mmCIF file of C-alpha atoms in Angstrom:
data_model
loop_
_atom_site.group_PDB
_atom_site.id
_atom_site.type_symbol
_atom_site.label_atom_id
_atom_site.label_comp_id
_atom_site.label_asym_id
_atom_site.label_seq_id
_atom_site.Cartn_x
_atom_site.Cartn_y
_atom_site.Cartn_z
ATOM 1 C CA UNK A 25 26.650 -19.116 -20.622
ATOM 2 C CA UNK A 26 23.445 -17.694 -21.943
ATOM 3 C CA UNK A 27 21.927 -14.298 -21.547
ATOM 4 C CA UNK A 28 19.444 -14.326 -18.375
ATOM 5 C CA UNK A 29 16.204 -11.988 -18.887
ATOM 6 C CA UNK A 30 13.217 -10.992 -17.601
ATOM 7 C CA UNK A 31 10.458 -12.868 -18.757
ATOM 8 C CA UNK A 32 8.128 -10.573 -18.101
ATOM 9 C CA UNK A 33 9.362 -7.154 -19.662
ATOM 10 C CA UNK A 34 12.185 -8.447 -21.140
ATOM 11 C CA UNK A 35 15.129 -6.489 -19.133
ATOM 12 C CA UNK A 36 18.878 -8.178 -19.672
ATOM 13 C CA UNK A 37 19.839 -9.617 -16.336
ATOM 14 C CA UNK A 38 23.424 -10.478 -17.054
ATOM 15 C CA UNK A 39 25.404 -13.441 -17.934
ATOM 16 C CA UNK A 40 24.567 -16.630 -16.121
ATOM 17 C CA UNK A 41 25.082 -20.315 -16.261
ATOM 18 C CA UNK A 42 22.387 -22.352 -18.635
ATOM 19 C CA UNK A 43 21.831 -24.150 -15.892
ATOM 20 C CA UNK A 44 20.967 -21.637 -13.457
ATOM 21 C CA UNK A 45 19.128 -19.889 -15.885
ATOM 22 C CA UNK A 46 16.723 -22.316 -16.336
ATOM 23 C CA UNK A 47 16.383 -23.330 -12.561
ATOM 24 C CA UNK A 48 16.371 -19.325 -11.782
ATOM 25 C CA UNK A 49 12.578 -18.717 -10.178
ATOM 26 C CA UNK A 50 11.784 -15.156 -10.223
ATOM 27 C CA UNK A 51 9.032 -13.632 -7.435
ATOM 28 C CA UNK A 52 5.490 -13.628 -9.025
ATOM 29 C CA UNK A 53 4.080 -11.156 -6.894
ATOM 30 C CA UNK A 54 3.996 -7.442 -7.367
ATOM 31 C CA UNK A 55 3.280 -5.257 -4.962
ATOM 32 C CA UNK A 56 0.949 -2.190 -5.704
ATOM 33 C CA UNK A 57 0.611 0.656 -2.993
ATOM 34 C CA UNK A 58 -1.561 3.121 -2.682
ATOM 35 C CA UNK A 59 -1.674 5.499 0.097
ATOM 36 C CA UNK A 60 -3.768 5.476 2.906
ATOM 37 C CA UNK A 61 -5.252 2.268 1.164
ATOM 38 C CA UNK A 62 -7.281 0.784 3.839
ATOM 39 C CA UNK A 63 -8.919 4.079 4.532
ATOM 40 C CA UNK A 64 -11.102 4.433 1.957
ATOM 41 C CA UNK A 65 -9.668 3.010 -1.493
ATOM 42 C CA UNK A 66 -10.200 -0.252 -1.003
ATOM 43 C CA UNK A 67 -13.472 -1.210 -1.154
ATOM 44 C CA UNK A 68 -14.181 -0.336 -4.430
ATOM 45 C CA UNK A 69 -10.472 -1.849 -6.162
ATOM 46 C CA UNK A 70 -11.593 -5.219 -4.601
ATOM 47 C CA UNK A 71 -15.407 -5.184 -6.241
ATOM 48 C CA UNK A 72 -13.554 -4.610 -9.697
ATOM 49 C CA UNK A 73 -10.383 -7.079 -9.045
ATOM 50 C CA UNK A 74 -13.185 -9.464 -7.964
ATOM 51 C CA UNK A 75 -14.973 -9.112 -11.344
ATOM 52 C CA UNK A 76 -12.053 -8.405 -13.323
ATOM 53 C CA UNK A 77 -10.451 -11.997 -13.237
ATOM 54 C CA UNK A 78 -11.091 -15.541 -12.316
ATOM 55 C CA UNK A 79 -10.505 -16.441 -8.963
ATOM 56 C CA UNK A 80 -11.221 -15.158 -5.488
ATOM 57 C CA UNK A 81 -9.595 -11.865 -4.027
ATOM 58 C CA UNK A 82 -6.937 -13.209 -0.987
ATOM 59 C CA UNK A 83 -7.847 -10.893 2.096
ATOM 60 C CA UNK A 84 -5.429 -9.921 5.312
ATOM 61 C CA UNK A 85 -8.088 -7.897 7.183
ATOM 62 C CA UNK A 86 -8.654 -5.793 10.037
ATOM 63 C CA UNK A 87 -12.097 -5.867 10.509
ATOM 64 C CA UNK A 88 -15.155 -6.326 8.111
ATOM 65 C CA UNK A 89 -14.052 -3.110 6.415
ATOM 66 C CA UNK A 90 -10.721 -1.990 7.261
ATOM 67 C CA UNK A 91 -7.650 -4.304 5.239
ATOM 68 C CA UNK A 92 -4.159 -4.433 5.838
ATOM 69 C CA UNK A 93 -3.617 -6.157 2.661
ATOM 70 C CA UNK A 94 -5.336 -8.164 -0.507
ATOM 71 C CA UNK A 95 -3.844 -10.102 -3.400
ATOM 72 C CA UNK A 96 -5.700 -11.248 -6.813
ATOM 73 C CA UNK A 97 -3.734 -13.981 -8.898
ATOM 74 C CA UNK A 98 -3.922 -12.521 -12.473
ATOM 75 C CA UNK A 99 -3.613 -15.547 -15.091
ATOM 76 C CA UNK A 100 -2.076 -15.358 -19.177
ATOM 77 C CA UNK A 101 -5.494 -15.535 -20.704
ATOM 78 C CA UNK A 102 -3.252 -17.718 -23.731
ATOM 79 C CA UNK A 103 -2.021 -20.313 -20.248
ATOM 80 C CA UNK A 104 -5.394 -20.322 -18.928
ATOM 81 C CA UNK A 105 -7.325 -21.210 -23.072
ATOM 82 C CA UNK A 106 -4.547 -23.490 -23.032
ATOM 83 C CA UNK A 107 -4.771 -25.505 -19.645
ATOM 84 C CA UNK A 108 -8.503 -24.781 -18.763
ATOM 85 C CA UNK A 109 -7.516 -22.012 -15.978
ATOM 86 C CA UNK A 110 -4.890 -24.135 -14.537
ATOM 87 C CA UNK A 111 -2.193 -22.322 -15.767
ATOM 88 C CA UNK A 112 1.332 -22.857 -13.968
ATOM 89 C CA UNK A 113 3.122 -19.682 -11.757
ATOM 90 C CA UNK A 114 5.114 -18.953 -14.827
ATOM 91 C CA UNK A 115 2.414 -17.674 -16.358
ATOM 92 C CA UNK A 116 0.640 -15.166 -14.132
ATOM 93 C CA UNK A 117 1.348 -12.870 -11.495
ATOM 94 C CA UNK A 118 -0.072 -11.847 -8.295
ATOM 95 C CA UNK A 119 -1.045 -8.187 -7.579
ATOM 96 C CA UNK A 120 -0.536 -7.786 -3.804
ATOM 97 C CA UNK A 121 -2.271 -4.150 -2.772
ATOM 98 C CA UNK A 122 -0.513 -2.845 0.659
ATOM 99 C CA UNK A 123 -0.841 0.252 1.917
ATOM 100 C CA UNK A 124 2.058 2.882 2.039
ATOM 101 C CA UNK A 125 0.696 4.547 4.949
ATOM 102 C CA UNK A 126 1.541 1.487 7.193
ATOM 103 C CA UNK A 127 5.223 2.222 6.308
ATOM 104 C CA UNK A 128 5.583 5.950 6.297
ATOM 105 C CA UNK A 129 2.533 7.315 8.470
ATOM 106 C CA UNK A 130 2.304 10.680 7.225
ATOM 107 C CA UNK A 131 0.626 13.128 4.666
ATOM 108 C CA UNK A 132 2.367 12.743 0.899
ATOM 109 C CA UNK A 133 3.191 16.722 1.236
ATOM 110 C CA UNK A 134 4.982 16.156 4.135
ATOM 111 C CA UNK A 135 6.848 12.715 2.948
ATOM 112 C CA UNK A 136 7.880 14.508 -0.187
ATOM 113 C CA UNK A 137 9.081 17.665 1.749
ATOM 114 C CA UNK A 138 12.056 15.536 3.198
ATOM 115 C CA UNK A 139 13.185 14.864 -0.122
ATOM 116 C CA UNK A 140 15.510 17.056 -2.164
ATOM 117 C CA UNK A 141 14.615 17.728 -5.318
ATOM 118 C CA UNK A 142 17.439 15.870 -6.885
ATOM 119 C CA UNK A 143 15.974 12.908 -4.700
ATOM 120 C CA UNK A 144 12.284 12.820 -6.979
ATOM 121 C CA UNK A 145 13.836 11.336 -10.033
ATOM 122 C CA UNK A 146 10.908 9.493 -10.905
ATOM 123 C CA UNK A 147 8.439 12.666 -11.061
ATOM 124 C CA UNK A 148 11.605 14.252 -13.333
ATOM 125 C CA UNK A 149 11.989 11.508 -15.350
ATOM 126 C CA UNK A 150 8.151 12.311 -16.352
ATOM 127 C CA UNK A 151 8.152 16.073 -16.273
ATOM 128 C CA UNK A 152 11.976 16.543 -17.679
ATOM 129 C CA UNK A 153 10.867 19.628 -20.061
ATOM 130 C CA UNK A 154 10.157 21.879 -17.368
ATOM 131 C CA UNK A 155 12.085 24.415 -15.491
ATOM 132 C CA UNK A 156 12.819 23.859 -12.134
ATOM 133 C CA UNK A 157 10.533 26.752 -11.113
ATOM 134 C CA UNK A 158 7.362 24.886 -12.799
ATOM 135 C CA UNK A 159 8.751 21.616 -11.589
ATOM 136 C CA UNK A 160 8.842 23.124 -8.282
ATOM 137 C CA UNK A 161 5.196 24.635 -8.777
ATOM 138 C CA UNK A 162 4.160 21.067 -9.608
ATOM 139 C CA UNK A 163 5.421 18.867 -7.295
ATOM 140 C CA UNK A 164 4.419 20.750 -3.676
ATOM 141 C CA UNK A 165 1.015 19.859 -2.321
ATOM 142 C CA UNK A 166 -1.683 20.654 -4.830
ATOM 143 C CA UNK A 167 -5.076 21.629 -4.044
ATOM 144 C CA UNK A 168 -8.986 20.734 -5.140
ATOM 145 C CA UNK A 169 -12.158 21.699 -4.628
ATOM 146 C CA UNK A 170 -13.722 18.741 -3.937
ATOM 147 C CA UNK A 171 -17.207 19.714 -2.442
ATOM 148 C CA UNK A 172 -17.656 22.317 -5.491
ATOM 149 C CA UNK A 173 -17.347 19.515 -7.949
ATOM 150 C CA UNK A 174 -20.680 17.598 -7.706
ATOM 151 C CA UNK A 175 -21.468 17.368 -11.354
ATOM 152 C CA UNK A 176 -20.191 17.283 -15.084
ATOM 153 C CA UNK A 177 -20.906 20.718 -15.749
ATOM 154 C CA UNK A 178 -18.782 22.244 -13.410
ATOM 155 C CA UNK A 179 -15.628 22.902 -15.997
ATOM 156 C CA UNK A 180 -13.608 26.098 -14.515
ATOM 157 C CA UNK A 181 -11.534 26.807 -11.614
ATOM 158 C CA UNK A 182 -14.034 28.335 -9.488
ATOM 159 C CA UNK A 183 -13.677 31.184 -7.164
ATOM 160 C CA UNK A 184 -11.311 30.715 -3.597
ATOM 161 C CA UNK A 185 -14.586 30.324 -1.781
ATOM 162 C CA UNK A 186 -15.683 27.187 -3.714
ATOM 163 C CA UNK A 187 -12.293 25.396 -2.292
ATOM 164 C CA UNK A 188 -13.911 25.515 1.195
ATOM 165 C CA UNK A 189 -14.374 22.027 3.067
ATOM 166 C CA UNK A 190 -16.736 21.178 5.660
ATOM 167 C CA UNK A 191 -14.486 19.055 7.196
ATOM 168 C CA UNK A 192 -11.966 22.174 8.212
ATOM 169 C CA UNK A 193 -14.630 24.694 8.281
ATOM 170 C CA UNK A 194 -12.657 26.612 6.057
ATOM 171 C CA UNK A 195 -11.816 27.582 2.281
ATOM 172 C CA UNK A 196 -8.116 27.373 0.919
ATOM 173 C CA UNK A 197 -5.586 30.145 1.650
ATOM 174 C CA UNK A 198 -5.016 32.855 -0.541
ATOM 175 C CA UNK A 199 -1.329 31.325 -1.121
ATOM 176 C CA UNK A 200 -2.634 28.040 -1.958
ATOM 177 C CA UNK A 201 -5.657 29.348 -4.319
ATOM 178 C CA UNK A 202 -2.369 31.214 -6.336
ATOM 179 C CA UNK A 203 -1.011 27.600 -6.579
ATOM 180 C CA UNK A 204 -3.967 26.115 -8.031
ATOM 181 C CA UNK A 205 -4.118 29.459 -10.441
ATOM 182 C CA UNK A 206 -0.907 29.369 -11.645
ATOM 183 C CA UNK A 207 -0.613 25.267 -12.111
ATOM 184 C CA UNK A 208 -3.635 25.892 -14.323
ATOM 185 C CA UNK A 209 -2.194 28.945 -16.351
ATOM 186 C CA UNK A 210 1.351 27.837 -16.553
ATOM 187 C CA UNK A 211 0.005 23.795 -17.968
ATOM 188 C CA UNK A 212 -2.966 25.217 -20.007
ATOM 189 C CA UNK A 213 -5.205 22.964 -18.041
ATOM 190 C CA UNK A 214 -8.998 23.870 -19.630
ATOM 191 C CA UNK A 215 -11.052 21.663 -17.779
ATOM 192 C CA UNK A 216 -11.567 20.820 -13.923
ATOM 193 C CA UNK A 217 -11.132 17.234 -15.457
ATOM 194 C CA UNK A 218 -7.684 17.593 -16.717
ATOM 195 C CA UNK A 219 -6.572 19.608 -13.564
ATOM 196 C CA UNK A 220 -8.026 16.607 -11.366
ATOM 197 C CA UNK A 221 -5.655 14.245 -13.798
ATOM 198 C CA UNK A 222 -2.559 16.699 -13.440
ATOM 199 C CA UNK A 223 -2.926 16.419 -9.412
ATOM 200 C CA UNK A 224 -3.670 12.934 -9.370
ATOM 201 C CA UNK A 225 -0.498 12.004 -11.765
ATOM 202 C CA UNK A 226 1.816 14.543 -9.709
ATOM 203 C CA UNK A 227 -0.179 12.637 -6.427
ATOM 204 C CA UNK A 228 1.382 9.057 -8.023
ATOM 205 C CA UNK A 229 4.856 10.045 -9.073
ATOM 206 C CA UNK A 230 5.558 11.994 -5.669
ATOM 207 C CA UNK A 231 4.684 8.281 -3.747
ATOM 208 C CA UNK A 232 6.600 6.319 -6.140
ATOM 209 C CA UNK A 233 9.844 8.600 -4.969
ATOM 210 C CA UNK A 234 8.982 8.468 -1.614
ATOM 211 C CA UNK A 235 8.523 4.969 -1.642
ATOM 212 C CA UNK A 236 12.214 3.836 -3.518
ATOM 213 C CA UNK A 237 14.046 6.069 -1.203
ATOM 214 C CA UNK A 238 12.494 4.839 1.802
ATOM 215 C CA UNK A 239 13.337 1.438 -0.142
ATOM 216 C CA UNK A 240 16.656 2.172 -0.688
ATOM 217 C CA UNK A 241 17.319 3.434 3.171
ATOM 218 C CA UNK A 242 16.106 0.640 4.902
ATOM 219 C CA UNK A 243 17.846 -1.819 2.275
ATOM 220 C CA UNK A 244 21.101 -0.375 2.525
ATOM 221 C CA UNK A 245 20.875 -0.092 6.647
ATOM 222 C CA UNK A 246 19.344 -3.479 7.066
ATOM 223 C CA UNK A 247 19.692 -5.130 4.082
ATOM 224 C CA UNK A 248 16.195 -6.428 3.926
ATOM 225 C CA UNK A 249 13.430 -4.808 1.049
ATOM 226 C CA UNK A 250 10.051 -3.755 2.838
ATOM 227 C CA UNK A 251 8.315 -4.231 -0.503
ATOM 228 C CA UNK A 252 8.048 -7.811 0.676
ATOM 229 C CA UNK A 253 6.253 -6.933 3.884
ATOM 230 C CA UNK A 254 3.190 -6.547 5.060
ATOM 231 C CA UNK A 255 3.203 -3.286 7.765
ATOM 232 C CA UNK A 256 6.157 -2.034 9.198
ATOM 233 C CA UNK A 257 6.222 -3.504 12.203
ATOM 234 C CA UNK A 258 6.451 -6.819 10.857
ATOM 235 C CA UNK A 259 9.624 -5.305 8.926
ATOM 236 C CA UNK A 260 11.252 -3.809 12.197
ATOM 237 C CA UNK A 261 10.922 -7.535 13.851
ATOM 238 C CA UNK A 262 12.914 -9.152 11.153
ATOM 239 C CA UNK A 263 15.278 -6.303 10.835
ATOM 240 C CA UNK A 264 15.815 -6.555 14.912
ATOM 241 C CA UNK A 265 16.940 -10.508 14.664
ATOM 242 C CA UNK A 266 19.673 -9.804 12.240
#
């Protein structure tokens, strides 16, 4: 018996047969979400994948701008100076961008209010210094002022009326402006910058939860990982013929 691994970060598997070990072939494909993905991220992920890497971006689209899905092959740059680009499927991966919204159609604040906090154990594994009380203050629904920041220069939390949006026709509430205030006290945030980078972190970690306990719930009830689909629906049909 030999010691099975993963050959791409290295993780200890278990015990398996030589054999098996050697005819064991892993999935190459990792899948990357990003919420609400084929709203408006998109676009600009596949100009820089396209220039990125060799090789063409793979497409599942809507329409002309709207994309369910899209996939970039990402080569060992040793496999492909060795082979001339050909390198085999051992050596690269593919990055497979889906969006989570086509799984769990709702806003992030409201996914991550149906967890409980002992459920977010990837946002505590990252924040596991703080009290629960900042941890808390952290993880609900942060807020920006994203029409007031329209250049470099603009450094400090501005006033409440600089939150307001055109969109809602309205500013923040007072509740949610003593948020933002205290987030930026309590993590001696100095720059409009760093407070952007503080939401957008919180923003990632809060998915990832969501996303492995939605994982784990539909793998334990149907026994089948929606990682490796597309759009829920097409996870619903195969979980219906079982």
């Amino acid at each position: 018996r030999v010691r099975d691994h993963c050959h791409l970060i290295g993780r200890f598997r278990g015990p398996a047969h030589s054999a098996c070990n050697l005819n064991y072939k892993g999935s190459y494909v990792i899948p990357v979400f990003f919420h609400n993905l084929s709203g408006y991220d998109a676009h600009f992920i596949i100009k820089d994948l396209a220039n990125a890497y060799l090789g063409s971006v793979e497409l599942l689209p809507v329409t002309k701008e709207s994309y369910i899905a899209f996939s970039k092959l990402v080569r060992d740059p040793a496999a492909v100076e060795g082979d001339g680009g050909n390198a085999a499927c051992s050596r690269c991966v593919k990055l497979r961008f889906l969006d989570s919204f086509k799984f769990v159609s709702a806003g992030l604040d409201k996914l991550a209010s149906y967890l409980d906090e002992s459920k977010l154990t990837i946002a505590r594994s990252e924040f596991r210094d703080l009290s629960d009380d900042d941890f808390r203050a952290l993880t609900r629904k942060g807020v920006l002022p994203y029409e007031y920041v329209d250049n470099v220069k603009r450094l400090r939390l501005p006033p409440r009326e600089s939150f307001y949006s055109s969109l809602t026709g309205d500013t923040v509430s007072e509740s949610d402006f003593a948020h933002a205030t205290r987030v930026w006290e309590r993590f001696c945030v100095k720059t409009l910058g760093e407070y952007s980078d503080l939401y957008l972190k919180t923003d990632d970690l809060l998915l990832a939860d969501v996303l492995e306990n939605f994982r784990a719930a539909c793998s334990e009830s149907y026994g089948l990982d929606p990682a490796y689909y597309f759009t829920l629906p097409g996870y619903t049909c195969d979980a219906m013929l079982q």
